[in-house]
Coordinates of C-alpha atoms and ligand atoms in Angstrom, one line a residue:
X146 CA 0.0 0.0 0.0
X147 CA 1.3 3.3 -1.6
X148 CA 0.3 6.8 -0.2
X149 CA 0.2 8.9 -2.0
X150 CA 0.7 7.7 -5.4
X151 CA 1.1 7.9 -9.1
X152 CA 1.5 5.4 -11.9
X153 CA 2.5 6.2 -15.6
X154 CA 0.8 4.3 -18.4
X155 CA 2.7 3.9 -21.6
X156 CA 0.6 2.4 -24.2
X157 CA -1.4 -0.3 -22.3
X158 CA 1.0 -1.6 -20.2
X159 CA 1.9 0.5 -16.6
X160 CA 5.5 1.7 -16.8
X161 CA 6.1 3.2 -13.4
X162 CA 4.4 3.4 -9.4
X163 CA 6.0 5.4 -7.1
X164 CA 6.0 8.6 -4.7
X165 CA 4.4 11.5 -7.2
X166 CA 7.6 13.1 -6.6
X167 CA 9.7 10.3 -8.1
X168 CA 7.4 9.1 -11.1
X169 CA 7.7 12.0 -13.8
X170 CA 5.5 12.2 -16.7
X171 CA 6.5 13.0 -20.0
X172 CA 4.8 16.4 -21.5
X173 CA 2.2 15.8 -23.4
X174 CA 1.1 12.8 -21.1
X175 CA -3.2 12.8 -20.1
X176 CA -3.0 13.2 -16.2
X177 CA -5.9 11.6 -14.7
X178 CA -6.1 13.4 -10.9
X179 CA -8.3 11.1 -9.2
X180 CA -8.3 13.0 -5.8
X181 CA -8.2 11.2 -2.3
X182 CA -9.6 7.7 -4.3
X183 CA -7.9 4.7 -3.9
X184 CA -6.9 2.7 -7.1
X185 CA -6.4 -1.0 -7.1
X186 CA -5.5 -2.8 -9.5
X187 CA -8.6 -3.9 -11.6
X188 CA -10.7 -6.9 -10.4
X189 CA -10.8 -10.2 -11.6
X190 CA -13.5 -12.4 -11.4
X191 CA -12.6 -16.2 -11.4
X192 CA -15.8 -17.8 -12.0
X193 CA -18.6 -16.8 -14.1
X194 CA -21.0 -17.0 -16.6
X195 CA -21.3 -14.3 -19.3
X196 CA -23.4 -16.1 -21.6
X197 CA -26.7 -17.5 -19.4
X198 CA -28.7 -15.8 -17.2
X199 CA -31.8 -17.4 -16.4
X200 CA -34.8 -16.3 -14.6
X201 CA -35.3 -18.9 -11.4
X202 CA -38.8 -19.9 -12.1
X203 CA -41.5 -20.6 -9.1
X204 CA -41.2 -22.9 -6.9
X205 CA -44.0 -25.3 -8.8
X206 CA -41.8 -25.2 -12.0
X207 CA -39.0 -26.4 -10.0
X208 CA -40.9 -28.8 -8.4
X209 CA -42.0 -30.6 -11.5
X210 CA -38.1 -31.6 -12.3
X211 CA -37.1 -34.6 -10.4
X212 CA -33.9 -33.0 -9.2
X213 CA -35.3 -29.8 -8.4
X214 CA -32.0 -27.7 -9.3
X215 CA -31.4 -27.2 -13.0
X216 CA -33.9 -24.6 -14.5
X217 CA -35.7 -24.2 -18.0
X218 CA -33.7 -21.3 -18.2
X219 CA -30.5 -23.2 -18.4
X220 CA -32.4 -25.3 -21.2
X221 CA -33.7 -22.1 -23.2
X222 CA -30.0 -21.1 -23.4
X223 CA -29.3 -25.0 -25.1
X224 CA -32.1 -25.0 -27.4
X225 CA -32.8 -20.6 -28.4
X226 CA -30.1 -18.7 -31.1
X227 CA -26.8 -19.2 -30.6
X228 CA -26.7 -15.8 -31.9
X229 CA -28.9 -14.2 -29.2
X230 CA -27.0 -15.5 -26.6
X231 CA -23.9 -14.1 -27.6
X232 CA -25.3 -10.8 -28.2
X233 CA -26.4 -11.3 -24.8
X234 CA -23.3 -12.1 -23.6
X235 CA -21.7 -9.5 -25.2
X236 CA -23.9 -7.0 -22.9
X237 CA -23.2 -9.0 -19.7
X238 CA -19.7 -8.8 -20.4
X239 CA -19.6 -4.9 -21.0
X240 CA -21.8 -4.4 -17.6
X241 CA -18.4 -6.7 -15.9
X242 CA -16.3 -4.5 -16.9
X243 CA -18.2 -0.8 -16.0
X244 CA -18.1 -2.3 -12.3
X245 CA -14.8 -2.7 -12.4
X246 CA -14.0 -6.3 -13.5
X247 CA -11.6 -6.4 -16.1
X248 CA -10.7 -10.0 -16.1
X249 CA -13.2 -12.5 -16.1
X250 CA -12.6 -16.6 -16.2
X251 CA -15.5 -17.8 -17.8
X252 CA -16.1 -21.4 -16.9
X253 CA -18.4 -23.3 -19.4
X254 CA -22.2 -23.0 -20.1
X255 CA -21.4 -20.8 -23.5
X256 CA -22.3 -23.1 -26.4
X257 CA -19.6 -24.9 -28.2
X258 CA -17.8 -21.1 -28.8
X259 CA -20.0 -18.2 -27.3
X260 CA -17.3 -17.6 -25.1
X261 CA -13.8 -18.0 -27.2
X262 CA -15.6 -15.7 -29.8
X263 CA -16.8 -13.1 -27.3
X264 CA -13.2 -13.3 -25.9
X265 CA -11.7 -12.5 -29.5
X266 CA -14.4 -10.2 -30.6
X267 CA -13.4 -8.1 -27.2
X268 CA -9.9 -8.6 -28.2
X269 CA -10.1 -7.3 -31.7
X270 CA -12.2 -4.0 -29.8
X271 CA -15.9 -4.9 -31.8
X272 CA -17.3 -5.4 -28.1
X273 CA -16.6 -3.9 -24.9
X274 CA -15.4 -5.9 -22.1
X275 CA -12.8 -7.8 -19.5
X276 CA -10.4 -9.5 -20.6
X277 CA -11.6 -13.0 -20.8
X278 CA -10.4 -16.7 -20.1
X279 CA -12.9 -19.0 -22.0
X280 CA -13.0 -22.7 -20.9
X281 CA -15.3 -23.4 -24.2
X282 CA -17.7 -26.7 -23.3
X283 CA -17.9 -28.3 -19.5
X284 CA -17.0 -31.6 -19.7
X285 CA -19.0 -34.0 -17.7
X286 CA -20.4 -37.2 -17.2
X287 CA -23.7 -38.3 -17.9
X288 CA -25.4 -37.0 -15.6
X289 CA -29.2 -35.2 -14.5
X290 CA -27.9 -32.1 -15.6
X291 CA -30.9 -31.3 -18.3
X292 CA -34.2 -33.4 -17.6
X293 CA -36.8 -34.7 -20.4
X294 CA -34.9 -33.9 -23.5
X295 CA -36.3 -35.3 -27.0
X296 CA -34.2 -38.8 -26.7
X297 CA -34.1 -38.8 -30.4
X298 CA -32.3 -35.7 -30.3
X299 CA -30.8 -35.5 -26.4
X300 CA -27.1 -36.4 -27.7
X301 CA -27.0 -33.3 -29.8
X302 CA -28.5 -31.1 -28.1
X303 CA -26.6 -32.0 -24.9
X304 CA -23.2 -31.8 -26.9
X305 CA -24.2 -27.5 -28.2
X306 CA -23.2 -27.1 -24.4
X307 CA -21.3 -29.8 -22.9
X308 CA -18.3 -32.6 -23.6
X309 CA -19.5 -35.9 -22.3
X310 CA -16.5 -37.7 -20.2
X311 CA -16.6 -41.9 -20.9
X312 CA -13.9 -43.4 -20.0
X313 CA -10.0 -42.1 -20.2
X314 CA -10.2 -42.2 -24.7
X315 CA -13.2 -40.1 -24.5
X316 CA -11.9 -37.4 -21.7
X317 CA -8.7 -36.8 -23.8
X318 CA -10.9 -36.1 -26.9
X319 CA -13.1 -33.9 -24.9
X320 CA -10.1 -31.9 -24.7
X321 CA -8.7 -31.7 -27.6
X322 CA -12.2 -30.5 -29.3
X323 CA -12.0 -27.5 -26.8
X324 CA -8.6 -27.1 -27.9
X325 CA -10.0 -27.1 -31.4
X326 CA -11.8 -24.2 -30.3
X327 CA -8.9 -22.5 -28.8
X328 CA -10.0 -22.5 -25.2
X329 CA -7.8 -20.9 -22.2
X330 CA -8.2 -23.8 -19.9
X331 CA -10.2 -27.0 -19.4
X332 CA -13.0 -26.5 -17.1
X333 CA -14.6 -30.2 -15.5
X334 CA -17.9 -30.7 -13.9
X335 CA -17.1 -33.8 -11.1
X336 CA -19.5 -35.9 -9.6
X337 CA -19.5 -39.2 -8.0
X338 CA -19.4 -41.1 -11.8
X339 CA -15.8 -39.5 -12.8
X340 CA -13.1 -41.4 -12.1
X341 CA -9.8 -40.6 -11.1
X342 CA -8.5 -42.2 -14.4
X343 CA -10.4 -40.2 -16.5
X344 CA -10.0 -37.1 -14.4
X345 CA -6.5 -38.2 -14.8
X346 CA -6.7 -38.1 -18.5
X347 CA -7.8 -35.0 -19.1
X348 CA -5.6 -33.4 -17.0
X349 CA -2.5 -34.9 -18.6
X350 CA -4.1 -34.4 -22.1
X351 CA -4.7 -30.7 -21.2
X352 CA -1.5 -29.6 -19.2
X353 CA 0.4 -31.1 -22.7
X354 CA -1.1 -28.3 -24.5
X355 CA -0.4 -26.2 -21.3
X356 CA -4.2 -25.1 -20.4
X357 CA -4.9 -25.1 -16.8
X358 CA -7.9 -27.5 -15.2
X359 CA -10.5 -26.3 -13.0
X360 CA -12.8 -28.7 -11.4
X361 CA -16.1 -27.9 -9.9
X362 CA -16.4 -30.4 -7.0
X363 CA -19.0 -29.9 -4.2
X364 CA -19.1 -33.2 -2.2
X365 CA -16.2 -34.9 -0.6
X366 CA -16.1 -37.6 -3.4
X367 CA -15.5 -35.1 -6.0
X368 CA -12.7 -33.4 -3.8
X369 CA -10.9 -36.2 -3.6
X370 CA -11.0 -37.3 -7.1
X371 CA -9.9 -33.8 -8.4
X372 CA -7.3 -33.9 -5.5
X373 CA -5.9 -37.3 -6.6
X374 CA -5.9 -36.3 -10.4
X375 CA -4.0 -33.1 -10.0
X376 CA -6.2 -30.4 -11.0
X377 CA -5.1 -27.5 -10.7
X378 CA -8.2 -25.2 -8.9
X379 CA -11.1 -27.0 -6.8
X380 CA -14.7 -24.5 -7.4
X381 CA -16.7 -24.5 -4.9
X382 CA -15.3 -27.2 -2.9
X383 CA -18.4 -26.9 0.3
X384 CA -17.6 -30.1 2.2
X385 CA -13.9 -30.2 1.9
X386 CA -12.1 -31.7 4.9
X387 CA -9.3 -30.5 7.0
X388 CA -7.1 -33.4 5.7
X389 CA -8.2 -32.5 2.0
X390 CA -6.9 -29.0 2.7
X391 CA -3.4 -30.1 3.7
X392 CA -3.2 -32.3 0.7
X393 CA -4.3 -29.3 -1.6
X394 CA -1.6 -27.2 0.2
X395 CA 0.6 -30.5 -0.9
X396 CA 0.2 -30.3 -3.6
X397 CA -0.8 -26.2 -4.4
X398 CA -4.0 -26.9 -5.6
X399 CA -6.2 -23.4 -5.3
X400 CA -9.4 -23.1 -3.4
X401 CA -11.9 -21.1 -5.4
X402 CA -14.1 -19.2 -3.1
X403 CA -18.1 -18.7 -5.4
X404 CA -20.1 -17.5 -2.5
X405 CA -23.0 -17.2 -4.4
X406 CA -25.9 -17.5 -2.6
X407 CA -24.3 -15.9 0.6
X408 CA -26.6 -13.0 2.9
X409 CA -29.9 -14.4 1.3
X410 CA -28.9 -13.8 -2.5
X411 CA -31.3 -16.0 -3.8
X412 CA -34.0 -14.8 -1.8
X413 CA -33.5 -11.0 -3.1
X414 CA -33.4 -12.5 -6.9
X415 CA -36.6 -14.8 -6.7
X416 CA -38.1 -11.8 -4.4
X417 CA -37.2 -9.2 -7.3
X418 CA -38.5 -11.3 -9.6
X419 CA -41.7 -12.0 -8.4
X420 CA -42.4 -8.4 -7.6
X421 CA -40.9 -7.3 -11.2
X422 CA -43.8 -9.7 -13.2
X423 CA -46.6 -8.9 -10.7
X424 CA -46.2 -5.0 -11.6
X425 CA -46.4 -5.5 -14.4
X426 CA -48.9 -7.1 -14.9
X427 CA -50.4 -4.9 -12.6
X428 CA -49.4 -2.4 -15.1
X429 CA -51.2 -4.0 -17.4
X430 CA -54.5 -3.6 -15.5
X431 CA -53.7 -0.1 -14.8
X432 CA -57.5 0.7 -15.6
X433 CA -59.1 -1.8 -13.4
X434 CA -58.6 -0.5 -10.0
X435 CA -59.8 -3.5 -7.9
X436 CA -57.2 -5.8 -10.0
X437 CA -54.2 -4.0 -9.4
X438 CA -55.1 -3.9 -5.6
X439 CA -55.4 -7.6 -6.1
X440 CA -52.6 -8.1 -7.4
X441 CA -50.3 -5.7 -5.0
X442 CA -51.9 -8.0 -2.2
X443 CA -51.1 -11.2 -4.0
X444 CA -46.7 -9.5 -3.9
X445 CA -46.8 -9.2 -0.5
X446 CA -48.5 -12.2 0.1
X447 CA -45.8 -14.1 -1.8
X448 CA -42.7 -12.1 -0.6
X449 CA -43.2 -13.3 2.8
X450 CA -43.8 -16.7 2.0
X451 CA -41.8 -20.1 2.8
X452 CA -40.6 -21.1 -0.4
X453 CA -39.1 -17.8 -1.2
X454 CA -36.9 -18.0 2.1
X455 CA -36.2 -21.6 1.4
X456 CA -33.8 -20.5 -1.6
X457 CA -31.0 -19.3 0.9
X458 CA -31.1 -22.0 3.0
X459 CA -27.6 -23.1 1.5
X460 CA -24.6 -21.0 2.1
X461 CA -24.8 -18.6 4.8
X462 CA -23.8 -21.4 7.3
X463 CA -21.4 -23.3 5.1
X464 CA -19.3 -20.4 4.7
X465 CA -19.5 -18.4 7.7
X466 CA -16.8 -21.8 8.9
X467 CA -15.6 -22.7 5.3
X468 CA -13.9 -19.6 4.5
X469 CA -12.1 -19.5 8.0
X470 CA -11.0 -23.2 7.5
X471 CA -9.3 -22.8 4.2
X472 CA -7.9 -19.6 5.5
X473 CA -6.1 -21.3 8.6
X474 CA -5.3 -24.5 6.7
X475 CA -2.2 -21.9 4.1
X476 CA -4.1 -23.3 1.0
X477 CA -3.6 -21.0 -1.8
X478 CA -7.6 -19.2 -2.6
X479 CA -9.4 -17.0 -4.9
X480 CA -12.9 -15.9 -5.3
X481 CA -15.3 -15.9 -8.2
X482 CA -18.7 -14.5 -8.1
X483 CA -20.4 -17.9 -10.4
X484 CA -22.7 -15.5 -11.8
X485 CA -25.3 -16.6 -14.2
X486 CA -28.7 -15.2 -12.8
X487 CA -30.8 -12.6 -13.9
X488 CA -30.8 -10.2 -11.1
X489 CA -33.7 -7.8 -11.0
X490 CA -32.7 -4.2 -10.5
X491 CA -28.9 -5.4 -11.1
X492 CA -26.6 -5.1 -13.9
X493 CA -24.3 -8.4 -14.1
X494 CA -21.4 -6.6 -13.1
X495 CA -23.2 -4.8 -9.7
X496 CA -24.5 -8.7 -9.3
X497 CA -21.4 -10.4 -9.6
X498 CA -19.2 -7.7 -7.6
X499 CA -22.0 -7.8 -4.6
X500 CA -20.2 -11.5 -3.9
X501 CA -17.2 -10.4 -2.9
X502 CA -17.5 -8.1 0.3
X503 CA -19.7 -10.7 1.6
X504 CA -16.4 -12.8 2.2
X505 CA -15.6 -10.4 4.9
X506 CA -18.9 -10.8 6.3
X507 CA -17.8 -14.9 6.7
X508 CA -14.6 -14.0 7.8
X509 CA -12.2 -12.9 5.9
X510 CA -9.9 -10.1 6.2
X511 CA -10.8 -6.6 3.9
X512 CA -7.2 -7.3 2.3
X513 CA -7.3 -10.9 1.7
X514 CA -10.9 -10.1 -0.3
X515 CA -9.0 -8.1 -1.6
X516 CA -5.7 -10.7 -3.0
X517 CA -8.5 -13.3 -3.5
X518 CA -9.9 -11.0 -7.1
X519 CA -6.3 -9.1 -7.8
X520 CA -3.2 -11.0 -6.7
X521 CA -4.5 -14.4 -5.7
X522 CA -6.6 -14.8 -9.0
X523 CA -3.8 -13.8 -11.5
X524 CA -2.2 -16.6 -10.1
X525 CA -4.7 -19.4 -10.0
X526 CA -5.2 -18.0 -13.9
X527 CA -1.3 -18.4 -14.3
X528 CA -1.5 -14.8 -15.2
X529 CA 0.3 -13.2 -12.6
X530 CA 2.7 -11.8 -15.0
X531 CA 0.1 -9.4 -16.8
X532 CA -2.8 -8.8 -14.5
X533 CA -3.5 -8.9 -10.7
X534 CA -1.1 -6.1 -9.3
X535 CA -0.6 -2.8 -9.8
X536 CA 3.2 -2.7 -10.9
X537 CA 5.6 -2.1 -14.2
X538 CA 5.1 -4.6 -17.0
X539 CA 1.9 -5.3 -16.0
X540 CA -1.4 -4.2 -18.0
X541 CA -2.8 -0.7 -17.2
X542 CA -6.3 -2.7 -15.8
X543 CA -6.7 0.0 -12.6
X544 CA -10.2 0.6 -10.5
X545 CA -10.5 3.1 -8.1
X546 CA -13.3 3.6 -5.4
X547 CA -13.6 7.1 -3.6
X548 CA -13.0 5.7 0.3
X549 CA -10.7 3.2 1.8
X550 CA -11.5 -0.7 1.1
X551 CA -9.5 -2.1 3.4
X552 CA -11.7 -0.7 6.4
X553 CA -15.3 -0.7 4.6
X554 CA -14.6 -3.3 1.5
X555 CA -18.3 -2.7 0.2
X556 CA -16.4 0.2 -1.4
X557 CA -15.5 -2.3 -3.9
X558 CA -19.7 -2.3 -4.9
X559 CA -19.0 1.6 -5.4
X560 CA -16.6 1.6 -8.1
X561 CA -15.9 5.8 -9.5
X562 CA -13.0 5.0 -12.3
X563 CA -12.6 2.0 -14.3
X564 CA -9.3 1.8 -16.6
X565 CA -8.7 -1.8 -18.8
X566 CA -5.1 -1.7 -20.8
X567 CA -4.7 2.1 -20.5
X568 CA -8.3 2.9 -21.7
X569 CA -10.4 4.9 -19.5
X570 CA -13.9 3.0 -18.9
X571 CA -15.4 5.1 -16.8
X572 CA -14.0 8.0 -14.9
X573 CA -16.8 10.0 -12.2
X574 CA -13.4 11.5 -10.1
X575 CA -12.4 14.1 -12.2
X576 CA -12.3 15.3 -15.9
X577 CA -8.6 14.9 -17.0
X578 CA -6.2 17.6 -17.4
X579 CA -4.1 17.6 -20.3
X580 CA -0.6 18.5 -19.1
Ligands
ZN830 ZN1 -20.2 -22.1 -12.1

C-alpha cells in the first residue's frame, strides 16, 4: 500500500508506481487526478457465466423436475439462437467491466464457442469488455444435468453445451475439441461417476497443450477425485475436509471461493422477480382499479412466503466456517462470483461484484478479499505476470473507489474509475487535465 501515489501508463502496459515526486510524466502525457480515491488494481473475477442468465422460475416449475435444481432457463439457453446469446453475452460482459472487472474466467455453459468468440471479438475492440479466459464446453459425465430432453435428439442437443467424459479415450478427446476451439483452460464438472482415471486423463491431455484445469467439485467424493488427479483449482469445494486441505496445500492446488448464494442472495433475486412480473402485470390492468389492488396483495403475500426463504437455505452457514478453514489451513484461494442469474434491478457486473464483500462478512480479512480477485486470481489464472497487481510490466487494468476498502470493502460495490489496458472505462473522479 502506496500513499500517495502515481503510476505512468505507456501504451497499455503500466510503466512506473511510485512517490508522485519520483514518477515524472513526460509532457504531453493525459494526467488523470483522481483525488483522495484509492486505485487498485482492476478486479478479476474467477468464476462466471457471461453467456446464461436465467430467470429462477416458481417454486411449482422447479418442483415438477425430479432434481429440483437445473432450471428451463439453463435449457432455453441450449435449445434458443446461438446468436442471441452471444449478443447477450456481449452485454453482460460490457456491464463486468463498467463495475470494475476487467478479467473475467468464464467457466463453461457458452455453447460450443460463445465464449472464445466473445473473448476474441473483445480482443479485436468490436465489443466492450474484461479481458476474458474461456474454458469453451464443461466436460461432464452423464449425468441429471438437463431433464426430459427429445431422446431422439438428447445427444446433440446436450453436446451445443457440454463434452461428455466416458472413459479415459473419450476425456482426452473432450479436450482436444475444446482445444479445437482454442480454449484458455479446461473446465470439468465432477461428480461421483468420474473417475480418477479419466479425471486423470484430461488433465494430462490438457496440461500437454499447457491449459490449466479447473474442477467444480462440491461433495467430498469429488474433492478427492480432483485432488488425486491433480487439477489445478477445486470450485466451490463446500464439504472439503481439513485433511483435504493439507493435501491441496501439498500439492498447491487453489481453493476457489463462489459464494454465491451468501446473505440471502437468492431470496432478493426470486423476491425481485416476483415483484418485477406482478407489476407489471399490474401495469397492465392499470384501468381496473380492484385488480391491481389484487394483485399488490397477492406481492406481498408471496414475498413473505416459505418457499421464497427456502432458496438461501444453502450457504450462509457453510461459509460463515468454510472460508475461515481454508484460510487457517495456508491453502492458496481466490474468489469468483459464479454469476449466471438474472438479477432484477442489477446489472451483471453490480450482481457479480456484490459476492465479494460478503467474504468479509464470513470472515475474511478486507485485504485478503481483496488478493482473493487481484493478486490471488492472477495466479490461480497463471496470469500473474500481466494482471493482478498494480506494478511495471503489468497491464494498465486500474479501479479506483472514492474511500478506503480495506476498512469498509463494500467500497468495492461503489466503483468511481474503471481503466482496462490504459483505456479509461469510466471515470466519475475528475475530468482529466491535459498536461
Ligand atoms: Zn459455475
Amino acid at each position: 500500500m502506496l500513499s500517495p501515489a502515481a503510476v505512468l501508463i505507456e501504451n497499455d502496459k503500466i510503466k512506473a508506481v511510485g512517490a508522485p515526486s519520483k514518477v515524472q510524466a513526460p509532457s504531453g502525457a493525459k494526467v488523470f487526478d483522481l483525488g483522495n480515491a484509492t486505485l487498485l488494481p482492476g478486479l478479476i473475477d474467477s468464476h462466471t457465466h457471461l453467456l446464461v442468465d436465467p430467470i429462477t422460475p416458481a417454486e411449482a416449475e422447479r418442483a415438477r423436475h425430479y432434481n429440483g435444481s437445473f432450471l428451463p432457463g439453463l435449457l432455453l439457453a441450449i435449445i434458443e439462437s446461438p446468436s442471441k446469446r452471444v449478443l447477450m453475452g456481449a452485454q453482460l460482459a460490457r456491464e463486468d467491466l463498467e463495475s470494475g472487472i476487467t478479467t473475467v474466467r468464464n467457466l463453461g455453459h457458452s455453447g460450443i464457442d460463445g465464449d472464445t468468440e466473445l473473448r476474441d471479438a473483445i480482443n479485436a475492440g468490436r465489443v466492450p469488455g474484461p479481458r476474458i479466459l474461456a474454458s469453451g464446453r464443461k466436460l461432464i459425465t452423464r449425468g441429471d444435468y438437463i431433464q426430459s430432453l427429445n431422446p431422439a435428439l438428447a445427444d446433440a442437443i446436450l453436446e451445443q453445451e457440454f463434452l461428455l467424459i466416458d472413459g479415459t479415450d473419450r476425456a482426452r478427446q473432450a479436450v482436444r475439441q475444446n482445444e479445437f476451439h482454442n480454449v484458455d483452460l479446461i473446465k470439468v464438472a465432477a461428480d461421483e461417476n468420474l473417475t480418477v482415471p479419466e479425471l486423470t486423463a484430461v488433465v494430462e491431455e490438457a496440461h500437454r497443450k499447457h491449459l490449466k484445469v479447473a474442477v467444480h467439485a462440491v461433495d467430498k467424493t469429488s474433492i478427492q477425485t480432483a485432488i488425486d488427479a491433480g487439477a489445478d483449482s477445486i470450485e466451490h469445494g463446500n464439504e472439503v475436509t481439513d485433511e483435504q486441505l493439507k493435501q491441496m496445500r501439498g500439492k498447491g492446488i487453489f481453493f476457489d471461493f463462489t459464494p454465491t448464494s451468501y446473505g440471502d442472495f437468492f431470496t432478493k433475486v426470486v423476491q425481485g422477480i416476483i415483484a418485477e412480473s406482478l407489476t407489471k402485470r399490474a401495469e397492465r390492468l392499470e384501468a381496473d382499479q380492484r385488480n391491481r389492488q389484487r394483485y399488490s396483495d397477492l406481492a406481498q403475500q408471496v414475498l413473505k412466503s416459505e418457499f421464497v426463504h427456502r432458496f438461501s437455505a444453502s450457504d450462509n452457514q457453510l461459509y460463515n466456517t468454510l472460508v475461515q478453514r481454508v484460510v487457517k489451513s495456508g491453502v492458496k484461494f481466490a474468489a469468483g462470483s459464479d454469476m449466471g442469474w438474472y438479477f432484477p434491478g442489477k446489472t451483471r457486473g453490480q450482481a457479480s461484484v456484490s459476492r465479494f464483500p460478503v467474504l468479509h462478512q464470513a470472515g475474511m480479512t478486507s485485504l485478503d478479499v481483496i488478493r482473493a480477485i487481484t493478486t490471488n486470481a492472477a495466479e490461480m489464472l497463471g496470469w500473474q505476470d500481466r494482471i493482478g497487481a498494480v506494478e511495471p510490466g503489468k497491464f494498465a487494468d486500474l479501479v479506483a473507489v472514492s474511500g478506503d476498502p480495506s476498512a469498509d470493502i463494500t467500497e468495492l460495490e461503489r466503483v468511481r474509475f474503471v481503466m482496462k489496458g490504459g483505456q479509461v472505462i469510466r471515470n466519475e473522479l475528475q475530468e482529466d487535465q491535459s498536461k
